[in-house]
PDB file of C-alpha atoms in Angstrom:
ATOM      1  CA  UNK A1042      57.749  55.009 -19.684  1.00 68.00           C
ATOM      2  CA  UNK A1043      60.278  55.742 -16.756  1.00 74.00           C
ATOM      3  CA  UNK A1044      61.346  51.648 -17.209  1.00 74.00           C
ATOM      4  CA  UNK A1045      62.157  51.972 -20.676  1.00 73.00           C
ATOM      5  CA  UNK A1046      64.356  55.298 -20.221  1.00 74.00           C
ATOM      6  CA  UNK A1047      66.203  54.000 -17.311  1.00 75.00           C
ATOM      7  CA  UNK A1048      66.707  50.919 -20.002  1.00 72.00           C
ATOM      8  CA  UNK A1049      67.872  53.094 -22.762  1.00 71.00           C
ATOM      9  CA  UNK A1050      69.999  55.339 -20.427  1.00 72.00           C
ATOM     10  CA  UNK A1051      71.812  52.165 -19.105  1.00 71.00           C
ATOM     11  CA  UNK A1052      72.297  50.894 -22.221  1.00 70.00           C
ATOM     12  CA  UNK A1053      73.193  53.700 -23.832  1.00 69.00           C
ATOM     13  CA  UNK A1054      76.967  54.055 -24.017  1.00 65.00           C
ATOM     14  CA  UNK A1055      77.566  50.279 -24.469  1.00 67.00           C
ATOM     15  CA  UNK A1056      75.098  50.179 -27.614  1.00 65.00           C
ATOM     16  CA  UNK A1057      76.856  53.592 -28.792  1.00 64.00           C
ATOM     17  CA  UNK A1058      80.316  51.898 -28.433  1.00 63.00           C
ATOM     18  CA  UNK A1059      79.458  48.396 -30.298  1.00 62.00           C
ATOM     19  CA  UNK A1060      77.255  50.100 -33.388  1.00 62.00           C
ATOM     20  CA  UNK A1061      80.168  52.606 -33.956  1.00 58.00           C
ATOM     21  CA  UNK A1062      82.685  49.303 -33.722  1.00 57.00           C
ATOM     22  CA  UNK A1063      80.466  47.667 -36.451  1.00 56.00           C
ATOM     23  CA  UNK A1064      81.433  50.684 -39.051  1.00 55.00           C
ATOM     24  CA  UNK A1065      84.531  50.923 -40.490  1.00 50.00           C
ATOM     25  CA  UNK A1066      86.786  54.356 -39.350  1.00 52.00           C
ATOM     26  CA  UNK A1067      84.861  56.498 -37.208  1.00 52.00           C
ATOM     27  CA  UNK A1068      81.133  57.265 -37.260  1.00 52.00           C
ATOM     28  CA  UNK A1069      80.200  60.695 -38.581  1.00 56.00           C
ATOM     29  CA  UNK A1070      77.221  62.516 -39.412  1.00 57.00           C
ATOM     30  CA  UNK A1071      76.195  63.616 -43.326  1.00 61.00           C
ATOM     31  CA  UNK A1072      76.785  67.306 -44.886  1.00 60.00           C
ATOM     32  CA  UNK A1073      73.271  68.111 -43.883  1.00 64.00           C
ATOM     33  CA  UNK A1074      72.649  66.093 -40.944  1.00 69.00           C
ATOM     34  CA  UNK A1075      72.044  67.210 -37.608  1.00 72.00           C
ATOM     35  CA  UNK A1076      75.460  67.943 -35.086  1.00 74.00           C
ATOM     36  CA  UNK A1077      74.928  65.029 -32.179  1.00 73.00           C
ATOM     37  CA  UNK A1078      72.496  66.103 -29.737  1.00 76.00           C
ATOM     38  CA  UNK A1079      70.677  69.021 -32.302  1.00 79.00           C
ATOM     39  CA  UNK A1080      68.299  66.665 -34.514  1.00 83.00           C
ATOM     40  CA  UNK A1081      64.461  68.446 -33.844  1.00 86.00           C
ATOM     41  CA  UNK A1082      63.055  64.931 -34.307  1.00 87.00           C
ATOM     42  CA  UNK A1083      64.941  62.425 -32.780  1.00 86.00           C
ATOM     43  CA  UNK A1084      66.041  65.224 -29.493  1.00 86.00           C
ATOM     44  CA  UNK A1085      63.546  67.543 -28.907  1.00 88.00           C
ATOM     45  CA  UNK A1086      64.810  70.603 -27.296  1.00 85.00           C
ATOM     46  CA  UNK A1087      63.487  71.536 -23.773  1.00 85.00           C
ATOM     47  CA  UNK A1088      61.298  74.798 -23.940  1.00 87.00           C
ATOM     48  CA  UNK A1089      63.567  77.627 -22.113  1.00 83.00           C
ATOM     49  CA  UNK A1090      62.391  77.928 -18.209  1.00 81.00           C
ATOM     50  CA  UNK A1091      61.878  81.306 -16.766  1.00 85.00           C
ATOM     51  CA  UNK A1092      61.699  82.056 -13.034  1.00 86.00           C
ATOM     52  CA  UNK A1093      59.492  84.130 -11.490  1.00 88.00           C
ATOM     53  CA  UNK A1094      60.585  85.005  -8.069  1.00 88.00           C
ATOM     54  CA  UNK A1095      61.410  81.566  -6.390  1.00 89.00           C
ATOM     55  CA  UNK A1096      58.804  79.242  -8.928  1.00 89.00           C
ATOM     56  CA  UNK A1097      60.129  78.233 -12.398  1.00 87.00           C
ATOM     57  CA  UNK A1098      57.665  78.924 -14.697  1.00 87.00           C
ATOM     58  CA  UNK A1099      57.053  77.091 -18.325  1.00 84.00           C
ATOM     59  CA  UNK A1100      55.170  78.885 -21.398  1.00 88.00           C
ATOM     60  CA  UNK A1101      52.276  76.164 -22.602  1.00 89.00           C
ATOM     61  CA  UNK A1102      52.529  76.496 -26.014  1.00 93.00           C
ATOM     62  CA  UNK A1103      56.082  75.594 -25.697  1.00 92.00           C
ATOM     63  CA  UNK A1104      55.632  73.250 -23.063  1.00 91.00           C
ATOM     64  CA  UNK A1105      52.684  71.407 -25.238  1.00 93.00           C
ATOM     65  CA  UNK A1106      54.735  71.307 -28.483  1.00 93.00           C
ATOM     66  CA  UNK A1107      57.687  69.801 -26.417  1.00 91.00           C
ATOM     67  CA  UNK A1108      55.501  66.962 -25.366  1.00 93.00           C
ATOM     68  CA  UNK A1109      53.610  66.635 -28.529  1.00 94.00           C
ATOM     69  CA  UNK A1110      57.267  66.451 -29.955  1.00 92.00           C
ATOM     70  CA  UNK A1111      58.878  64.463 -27.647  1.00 90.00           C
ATOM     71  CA  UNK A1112      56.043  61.754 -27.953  1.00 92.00           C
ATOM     72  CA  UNK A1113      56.611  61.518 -32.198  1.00 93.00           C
ATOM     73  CA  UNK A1114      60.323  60.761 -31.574  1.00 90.00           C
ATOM     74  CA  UNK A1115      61.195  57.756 -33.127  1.00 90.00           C
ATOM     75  CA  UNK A1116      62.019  54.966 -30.756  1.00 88.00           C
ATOM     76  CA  UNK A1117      65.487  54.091 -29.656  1.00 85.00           C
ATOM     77  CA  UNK A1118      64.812  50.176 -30.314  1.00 86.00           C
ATOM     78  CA  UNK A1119      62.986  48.599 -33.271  1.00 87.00           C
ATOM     79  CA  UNK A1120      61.546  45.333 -32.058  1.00 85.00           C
ATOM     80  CA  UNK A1121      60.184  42.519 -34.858  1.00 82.00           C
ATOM     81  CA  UNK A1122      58.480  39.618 -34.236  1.00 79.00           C
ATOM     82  CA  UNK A1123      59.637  37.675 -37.002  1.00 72.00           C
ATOM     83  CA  UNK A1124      58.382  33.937 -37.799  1.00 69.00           C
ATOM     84  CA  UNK A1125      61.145  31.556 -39.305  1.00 66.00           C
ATOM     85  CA  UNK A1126      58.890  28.622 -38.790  1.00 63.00           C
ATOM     86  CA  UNK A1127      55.611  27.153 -37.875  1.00 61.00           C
ATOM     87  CA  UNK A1128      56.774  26.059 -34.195  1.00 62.00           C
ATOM     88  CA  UNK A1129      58.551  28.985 -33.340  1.00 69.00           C
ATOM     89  CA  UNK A1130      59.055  32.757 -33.200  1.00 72.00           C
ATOM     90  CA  UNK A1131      61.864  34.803 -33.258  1.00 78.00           C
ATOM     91  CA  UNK A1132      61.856  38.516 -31.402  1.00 79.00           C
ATOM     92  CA  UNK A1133      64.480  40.610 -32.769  1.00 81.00           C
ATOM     93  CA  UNK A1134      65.937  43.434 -30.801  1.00 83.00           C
ATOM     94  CA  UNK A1135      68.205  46.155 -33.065  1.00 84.00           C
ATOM     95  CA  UNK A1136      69.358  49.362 -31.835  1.00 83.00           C
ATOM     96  CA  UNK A1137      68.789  52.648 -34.000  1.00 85.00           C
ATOM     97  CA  UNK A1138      72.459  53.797 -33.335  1.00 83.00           C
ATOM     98  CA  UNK A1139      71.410  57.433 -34.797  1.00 83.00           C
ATOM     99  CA  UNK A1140      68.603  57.807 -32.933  1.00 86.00           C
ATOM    100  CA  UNK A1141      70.530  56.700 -29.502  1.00 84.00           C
ATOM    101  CA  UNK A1142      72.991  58.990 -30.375  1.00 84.00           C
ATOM    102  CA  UNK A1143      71.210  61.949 -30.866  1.00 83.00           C
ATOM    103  CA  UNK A1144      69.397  61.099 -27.267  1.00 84.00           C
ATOM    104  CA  UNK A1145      72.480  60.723 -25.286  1.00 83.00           C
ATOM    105  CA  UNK A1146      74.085  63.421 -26.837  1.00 83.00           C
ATOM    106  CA  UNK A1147      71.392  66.122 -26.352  1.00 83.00           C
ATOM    107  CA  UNK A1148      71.262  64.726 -22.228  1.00 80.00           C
ATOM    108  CA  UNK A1149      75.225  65.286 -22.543  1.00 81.00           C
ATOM    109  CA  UNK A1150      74.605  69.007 -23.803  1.00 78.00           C
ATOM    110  CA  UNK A1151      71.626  70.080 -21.871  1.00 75.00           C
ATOM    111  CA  UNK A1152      72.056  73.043 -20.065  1.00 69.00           C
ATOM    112  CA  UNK A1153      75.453  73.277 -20.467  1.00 67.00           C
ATOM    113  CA  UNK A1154      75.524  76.763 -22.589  1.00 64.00           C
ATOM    114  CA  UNK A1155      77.903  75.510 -25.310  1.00 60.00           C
ATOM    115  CA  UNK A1156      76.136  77.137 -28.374  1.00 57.00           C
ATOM    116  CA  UNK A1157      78.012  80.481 -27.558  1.00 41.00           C
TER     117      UNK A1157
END
C-alpha cells in the first residue's frame, strides 16, 4: 500500500545505517549474490517504456510480469506476534536489511543508465 512504502522509504536509510552497524567491518554481498539494487526477487526491474509520439506506452506482458513480480517480493519487515505469557503479547518488528537494501538501492539506480 502507498502507507507502507512511504513507511519503508522513510525508514529506509536509518534501518540501512543501524543493521550494517550491527555487523562487524563493512556489509558486503556473497560471490554469487546479487550487486545492490540487481536482485530479480527482492527489486523487480521496471519493464522498459517506449514513447509513441507524445504517450508513453508499456508492453503487457512485461507490464503484467512486473506486477505479478513485484507483488511476490518478499516484504521489507517481518512482523511476529509472539506470546511470552498468558497475560500478554509481544509484537516484534525486525527489518530484513537485504531485502531493504536491494529496494533502496534499485530506487537509487533507476533510470540512471549506469550499466554501460
Amino acid at each position: 500500500s502507498a502507507a507502507e512504502r512511504r513507511l519503508a522509504e522513510a525508514l529506509a536509510a536509518p534501518l540501512l545505517r543501524f543493521g550494517f552497524a550491527q555487523l562487524s567491518g563493512v556489509a558486503g554481498l556473497g560471490e554469487d549474490a546479487a550487486l545492490w539494487g540487481k536482485c530479480e526477487v527482492s527489486a523487480p526491474c521496471r519493464p522498459p517504456e517506449v514513447w509513441d509520439g507524445r504517450r508513453r506506452v508499456y508492453d503487457t506482458e512485461q507490464s503484467n510480469a512486473y506486477e505479478r513480480a513485484m507483488n511476490a517480493r518478499p516484504q521489507a519487515w517481518e512482523v511476529r506476534l509472539s506470546d511470552e505469557g498468558q497475560a500478554t503479547n509481544c509484537v516484534e518488528v525486525a527489518p530484513r536489511v537485504e531485502v531493504a537494501a536491494h529496494q533502496a538501492a534499485e530506487r537509487l539506480l533507476r533510470g540512471r543508465n549506469l550499466d554501460a
